[in-house]
Amino acid sequence: MTKPVITQKEPYAVQLEADKNYAWCACGLSKNQPFCDGAHKETDFKPVIFQVEEAKTAYLCGCKMTGNGPMCDGTHKNI
Ligand code: FES
């Protein structure tokens, strides 16, 4: 598997808590999108671990092609 699976061509809007560790799924195989569930183990992909400084709604990449993981950067509009 060299390319991630596109789970959806739009971001996931998720409510995040401040200073909590999150793991964004980069491979697209997780059944718990947009978060990692360990399904990447058989691939070369790794989740992106991140935090936010304040509680907010974030738009996490669903196409897995973002250049600004885990956040959506609009790349899905071109695929
Ligand atoms: S399941 Fe996709 S990165 Fe972990």
Tab-separated table of N, CA, C and O and ligand atoms in Angstrom:
chain	number	residue	atom	x	y	z
A	1	MET	N	0.860	-1.188	0.000
A	1	MET	CA	0.000	0.000	0.000
A	1	MET	C	0.895	1.236	0.000
A	1	MET	O	1.615	1.498	0.960
A	2	THR	N	0.895	1.961	-1.112
A	2	THR	CA	1.738	3.152	-1.190
A	2	THR	C	0.940	4.441	-1.082
A	2	THR	O	1.483	5.488	-0.762
A	3	LYS	N	-0.357	4.336	-1.379
A	3	LYS	CA	-1.207	5.520	-1.269
A	3	LYS	C	-2.250	5.283	-0.189
A	3	LYS	O	-2.751	4.161	-0.045
A	4	PRO	N	-2.602	6.336	0.529
A	4	PRO	CA	-3.650	6.170	1.539
A	4	PRO	C	-5.009	5.960	0.884
A	4	PRO	O	-5.226	6.335	-0.266
A	5	VAL	N	-5.903	5.354	1.614
A	5	VAL	CA	-7.289	5.190	1.163
A	5	VAL	C	-8.030	6.499	1.412
A	5	VAL	O	-7.965	7.056	2.511
A	6	ILE	N	-8.715	6.979	0.382
A	6	ILE	CA	-9.513	8.199	0.534
A	6	ILE	C	-10.814	7.806	1.232
A	6	ILE	O	-11.615	7.052	0.679
A	7	THR	N	-11.008	8.281	2.442
A	7	THR	CA	-12.216	7.888	3.170
A	7	THR	C	-13.396	8.783	2.821
A	7	THR	O	-14.532	8.331	2.813
A	8	GLN	N	-13.139	10.043	2.541
A	8	GLN	CA	-14.175	10.920	1.997
A	8	GLN	C	-13.493	12.147	1.425
A	8	GLN	O	-12.425	12.552	1.881
A	9	LYS	N	-14.130	12.749	0.425
A	9	LYS	CA	-13.528	13.911	-0.230
A	9	LYS	C	-14.034	15.202	0.386
A	9	LYS	O	-14.457	16.129	-0.310
A	10	GLU	N	-14.016	15.216	1.677
A	10	GLU	CA	-14.315	16.426	2.447
A	10	GLU	C	-13.775	16.194	3.851
A	10	GLU	O	-13.542	15.048	4.246
A	11	PRO	N	-13.556	17.278	4.591
A	11	PRO	CA	-12.999	17.085	5.931
A	11	PRO	C	-14.033	16.529	6.906
A	11	PRO	O	-15.241	16.570	6.651
A	12	TYR	N	-13.521	16.009	8.004
A	12	TYR	CA	-14.372	15.598	9.125
A	12	TYR	C	-14.383	16.754	10.120
A	12	TYR	O	-13.326	17.162	10.600
A	13	ALA	N	-15.557	17.257	10.439
A	13	ALA	CA	-15.670	18.291	11.463
A	13	ALA	C	-15.790	17.587	12.807
A	13	ALA	O	-16.723	16.814	13.025
A	14	VAL	N	-14.835	17.804	13.671
A	14	VAL	CA	-14.839	17.121	14.970
A	14	VAL	C	-14.606	18.127	16.091
A	14	VAL	O	-13.850	19.087	15.939
A	15	GLN	N	-15.253	17.884	17.199
A	15	GLN	CA	-15.066	18.725	18.379
A	15	GLN	C	-13.883	18.177	19.169
A	15	GLN	O	-13.885	17.006	19.563
A	16	LEU	N	-12.863	19.004	19.377
A	16	LEU	CA	-11.655	18.560	20.072
A	16	LEU	C	-11.517	19.272	21.408
A	16	LEU	O	-11.925	20.431	21.545
A	17	GLU	N	-10.930	18.566	22.366
A	17	GLU	CA	-10.679	19.146	23.682
A	17	GLU	C	-9.244	19.665	23.751
A	17	GLU	O	-8.355	19.148	23.079
A	18	ALA	N	-9.031	20.662	24.593
A	18	ALA	CA	-7.700	21.244	24.742
A	18	ALA	C	-6.734	20.245	25.367
A	18	ALA	O	-7.111	19.473	26.261
A	19	ASP	N	-5.498	20.267	24.897
A	19	ASP	CA	-4.367	19.543	25.499
A	19	ASP	C	-4.580	18.035	25.622
A	19	ASP	O	-4.030	17.390	26.509
A	20	LYS	N	-5.379	17.480	24.760
A	20	LYS	CA	-5.582	16.032	24.752
A	20	LYS	C	-4.869	15.466	23.520
A	20	LYS	O	-4.853	16.103	22.465
A	21	ASN	N	-4.258	14.301	23.656
A	21	ASN	CA	-3.592	13.689	22.504
A	21	ASN	C	-4.613	13.017	21.593
A	21	ASN	O	-5.413	12.210	22.055
A	22	TYR	N	-4.536	13.363	20.319
A	22	TYR	CA	-5.370	12.729	19.305
A	22	TYR	C	-4.456	12.089	18.271
A	22	TYR	O	-3.328	12.555	18.064
A	23	ALA	N	-4.938	11.047	17.633
A	23	ALA	CA	-4.171	10.372	16.581
A	23	ALA	C	-5.020	10.348	15.306
A	23	ALA	O	-6.015	9.626	15.234
A	24	TRP	N	-4.624	11.154	14.368
A	24	TRP	CA	-5.352	11.234	13.087
A	24	TRP	C	-4.894	10.089	12.182
A	24	TRP	O	-3.697	9.866	12.001
A	25	CYS	N	-5.848	9.373	11.623
A	25	CYS	CA	-5.539	8.263	10.711
A	25	CYS	C	-5.005	8.804	9.391
A	25	CYS	O	-5.698	9.564	8.701
A	26	ALA	N	-3.782	8.413	9.045
A	26	ALA	CA	-3.156	8.850	7.787
A	26	ALA	C	-3.311	7.809	6.686
A	26	ALA	O	-3.166	8.134	5.508
A	27	CYS	N	-3.603	6.564	7.062
A	27	CYS	CA	-3.652	5.484	6.058
A	27	CYS	C	-5.033	5.352	5.419
A	27	CYS	O	-5.166	4.845	4.316
A	28	GLY	N	-6.065	5.744	6.140
A	28	GLY	CA	-7.427	5.641	5.628
A	28	GLY	C	-8.102	4.312	5.932
A	28	GLY	O	-9.243	4.100	5.521
A	29	LEU	N	-7.447	3.434	6.653
A	29	LEU	CA	-8.010	2.098	6.921
A	29	LEU	C	-8.799	2.020	8.227
A	29	LEU	O	-9.521	1.050	8.456
A	30	SER	N	-8.643	3.012	9.080
A	30	SER	CA	-9.323	2.966	10.377
A	30	SER	C	-10.839	2.909	10.202
A	30	SER	O	-11.410	3.546	9.321
A	31	LYS	N	-11.472	2.166	11.075
A	31	LYS	CA	-12.941	2.112	11.100
A	31	LYS	C	-13.496	3.211	11.997
A	31	LYS	O	-14.702	3.306	12.174
A	32	ASN	N	-12.609	3.987	12.589
A	32	ASN	CA	-13.009	5.041	13.515
A	32	ASN	C	-12.573	6.404	12.986
A	32	ASN	O	-11.963	7.195	13.695
A	33	GLN	N	-12.843	6.666	11.712
A	33	GLN	CA	-12.422	7.920	11.077
A	33	GLN	C	-12.982	9.139	11.806
A	33	GLN	O	-14.111	9.096	12.271
A	34	PRO	N	-12.173	10.208	11.868
A	34	PRO	CA	-10.861	10.382	11.252
A	34	PRO	C	-9.703	9.959	12.145
A	34	PRO	O	-8.560	10.330	11.891
A	35	PHE	N	-9.988	9.180	13.182
A	35	PHE	CA	-8.946	8.825	14.142
A	35	PHE	C	-8.390	7.420	13.888
A	35	PHE	O	-9.081	6.543	13.359
A	36	CYS	N	-7.149	7.227	14.279
A	36	CYS	CA	-6.443	5.949	14.126
A	36	CYS	C	-7.057	4.876	15.028
A	36	CYS	O	-7.380	5.155	16.181
A	37	ASP	N	-7.202	3.675	14.509
A	37	ASP	CA	-7.629	2.549	15.344
A	37	ASP	C	-6.611	1.409	15.299
A	37	ASP	O	-6.915	0.295	15.720
A	38	GLY	N	-5.419	1.696	14.776
A	38	GLY	CA	-4.356	0.685	14.741
A	38	GLY	C	-4.311	-0.109	13.455
A	38	GLY	O	-3.400	-0.928	13.266
A	39	ALA	N	-5.236	0.134	12.544
A	39	ALA	CA	-5.309	-0.645	11.301
A	39	ALA	C	-4.097	-0.421	10.385
A	39	ALA	O	-3.866	-1.201	9.474
A	40	HIS	N	-3.318	0.617	10.628
A	40	HIS	CA	-2.147	0.914	9.785
A	40	HIS	C	-1.004	-0.074	9.997
A	40	HIS	O	-0.026	-0.037	9.251
A	41	LYS	N	-1.109	-0.939	10.974
A	41	LYS	CA	0.028	-1.791	11.359
A	41	LYS	C	0.645	-2.559	10.204
A	41	LYS	O	1.848	-2.794	10.197
A	42	GLU	N	-0.163	-2.959	9.229
A	42	GLU	CA	0.363	-3.732	8.096
A	42	GLU	C	0.865	-2.828	6.969
A	42	GLU	O	1.227	-3.315	5.902
A	43	THR	N	0.890	-1.525	7.202
A	43	THR	CA	1.309	-0.579	6.164
A	43	THR	C	2.516	0.216	6.661
A	43	THR	O	2.961	0.053	7.800
A	44	ASP	N	3.030	1.096	5.789
A	44	ASP	CA	4.122	1.980	6.200
A	44	ASP	C	3.606	3.301	6.753
A	44	ASP	O	4.386	4.182	7.075
A	45	PHE	N	2.293	3.426	6.833
A	45	PHE	CA	1.729	4.679	7.339
A	45	PHE	C	1.737	4.712	8.857
A	45	PHE	O	1.662	3.673	9.515
A	46	LYS	N	1.828	5.928	9.382
A	46	LYS	CA	1.758	6.140	10.830
A	46	LYS	C	0.734	7.245	11.090
A	46	LYS	O	0.614	8.179	10.306
A	47	PRO	N	0.024	7.163	12.201
A	47	PRO	CA	-0.907	8.239	12.512
A	47	PRO	C	-0.157	9.523	12.852
A	47	PRO	O	1.027	9.481	13.203
A	48	VAL	N	-0.840	10.632	12.755
A	48	VAL	CA	-0.284	11.919	13.181
A	48	VAL	C	-0.856	12.234	14.557
A	48	VAL	O	-2.073	12.375	14.714
A	49	ILE	N	0.034	12.291	15.549
A	49	ILE	CA	-0.379	12.597	16.919
A	49	ILE	C	-0.380	14.117	17.079
A	49	ILE	O	0.596	14.780	16.709
A	50	PHE	N	-1.451	14.648	17.602
A	50	PHE	CA	-1.518	16.103	17.732
A	50	PHE	C	-2.408	16.491	18.899
A	50	PHE	O	-3.146	15.667	19.442
A	51	GLN	N	-2.282	17.776	19.262
A	51	GLN	CA	-3.119	18.383	20.304
A	51	GLN	C	-3.589	19.737	19.796
A	51	GLN	O	-2.985	20.304	18.877
A	52	VAL	N	-4.616	20.261	20.405
A	52	VAL	CA	-4.999	21.645	20.154
A	52	VAL	C	-4.919	22.400	21.475
A	52	VAL	O	-5.079	21.817	22.549
A	53	GLU	N	-4.631	23.699	21.391
A	53	GLU	CA	-4.420	24.488	22.608
A	53	GLU	C	-5.723	24.878	23.290
A	53	GLU	O	-5.752	25.105	24.490
A	54	GLU	N	-6.775	24.987	22.501
A	54	GLU	CA	-8.067	25.294	23.113
A	54	GLU	C	-9.150	24.449	22.453
A	54	GLU	O	-9.010	24.061	21.288
A	55	ALA	N	-10.191	24.151	23.205
A	55	ALA	CA	-11.284	23.336	22.680
A	55	ALA	C	-11.892	24.027	21.467
A	55	ALA	O	-12.108	25.246	21.483
A	56	LYS	N	-12.125	23.268	20.411
A	56	LYS	CA	-12.684	23.871	19.195
A	56	LYS	C	-13.170	22.790	18.250
A	56	LYS	O	-12.865	21.612	18.418
A	57	THR	N	-13.926	23.228	17.254
A	57	THR	CA	-14.278	22.350	16.154
A	57	THR	C	-13.136	22.422	15.144
A	57	THR	O	-12.742	23.514	14.733
A	58	ALA	N	-12.601	21.266	14.774
A	58	ALA	CA	-11.503	21.221	13.806
A	58	ALA	C	-11.966	20.451	12.574
A	58	ALA	O	-12.865	19.608	12.658
A	59	TYR	N	-11.337	20.747	11.458
A	59	TYR	CA	-11.685	20.107	10.194
A	59	TYR	C	-10.520	19.217	9.785
A	59	TYR	O	-9.529	19.687	9.222
A	60	LEU	N	-10.652	17.940	10.125
A	60	LEU	CA	-9.561	16.990	9.879
A	60	LEU	C	-9.704	16.387	8.487
A	60	LEU	O	-10.811	16.056	8.045
A	61	CYS	N	-8.590	16.223	7.838
A	61	CYS	CA	-8.558	15.746	6.450
A	61	CYS	C	-9.222	14.376	6.307
A	61	CYS	O	-8.939	13.449	7.075
A	62	GLY	N	-10.087	14.254	5.316
A	62	GLY	CA	-10.752	12.985	5.025
A	62	GLY	C	-10.198	12.312	3.787
A	62	GLY	O	-10.338	11.104	3.621
A	63	CYS	N	-9.566	13.079	2.901
A	63	CYS	CA	-9.038	12.485	1.657
A	63	CYS	C	-7.648	11.907	1.876
A	63	CYS	O	-7.163	11.163	1.030
A	64	LYS	N	-7.013	12.260	3.005
A	64	LYS	CA	-5.683	11.771	3.394
A	64	LYS	C	-4.583	12.288	2.487
A	64	LYS	O	-3.471	11.774	2.494
A	65	MET	N	-4.878	13.305	1.709
A	65	MET	CA	-3.901	13.872	0.781
A	65	MET	C	-3.424	15.261	1.224
A	65	MET	O	-2.655	15.900	0.509
A	66	THR	N	-3.901	15.727	2.358
A	66	THR	CA	-3.532	17.062	2.812
A	66	THR	C	-2.013	17.216	2.948
A	66	THR	O	-1.316	16.272	3.309
A	67	GLY	N	-1.543	18.420	2.700
A	67	GLY	CA	-0.136	18.726	2.943
A	67	GLY	C	0.057	19.323	4.318
A	67	GLY	O	1.156	19.736	4.674
A	68	ASN	N	-1.008	19.380	5.090
A	68	ASN	CA	-0.983	20.031	6.397
A	68	ASN	C	-1.643	19.135	7.435
A	68	ASN	O	-2.455	19.577	8.224
A	69	GLY	N	-1.313	17.811	7.383
A	69	GLY	CA	-1.943	16.865	8.281
A	69	GLY	C	-1.749	17.237	9.732
A	69	GLY	O	-0.676	17.705	10.086
A	70	PRO	N	-2.802	17.071	10.535
A	70	PRO	CA	-4.053	16.392	10.226
A	70	PRO	C	-5.149	17.300	9.664
A	70	PRO	O	-6.252	16.829	9.408
A	71	MET	N	-4.850	18.577	9.512
A	71	MET	CA	-5.901	19.519	9.126
A	71	MET	C	-6.145	19.502	7.612
A	71	MET	O	-5.208	19.371	6.822
A	72	CYS	N	-7.378	19.685	7.247
A	72	CYS	CA	-7.753	19.824	5.833
A	72	CYS	C	-7.083	21.063	5.272
A	72	CYS	O	-7.079	22.124	5.908
A	73	ASP	N	-6.502	20.960	4.076
A	73	ASP	CA	-5.930	22.131	3.405
A	73	ASP	C	-6.603	22.385	2.058
A	73	ASP	O	-6.092	23.149	1.245
A	74	GLY	N	-7.717	21.717	1.816
A	74	GLY	CA	-8.455	21.959	0.580
A	74	GLY	C	-8.048	21.082	-0.580
A	74	GLY	O	-8.628	21.162	-1.669
A	75	THR	N	-7.060	20.209	-0.378
A	75	THR	CA	-6.577	19.346	-1.461
A	75	THR	C	-7.691	18.492	-2.055
A	75	THR	O	-7.677	18.189	-3.250
A	76	HIS	N	-8.691	18.123	-1.245
A	76	HIS	CA	-9.777	17.238	-1.736
A	76	HIS	C	-10.515	17.830	-2.929
A	76	HIS	O	-11.137	17.108	-3.683
A	77	LYS	N	-10.426	19.147	-3.090
A	77	LYS	CA	-11.135	19.786	-4.213
A	77	LYS	C	-10.493	19.414	-5.557
A	77	LYS	O	-11.108	19.570	-6.602
A	78	ASN	N	-9.255	18.936	-5.508
A	78	ASN	CA	-8.508	18.655	-6.750
A	78	ASN	C	-8.336	17.172	-7.038
A	78	ASN	O	-7.542	16.805	-7.882
A	79	ILE	N	-9.044	16.322	-6.302
A	79	ILE	CA	-8.878	14.883	-6.550
A	79	ILE	C	-10.193	14.261	-7.002
A	79	ILE	O	-11.230	14.866	-6.913
B	1	FES	S1	-5.386	3.288	11.304
B	1	FES	FE1	-4.783	4.715	9.777
B	1	FES	S2	-3.003	5.635	10.641
B	1	FES	FE2	-3.644	4.241	12.140
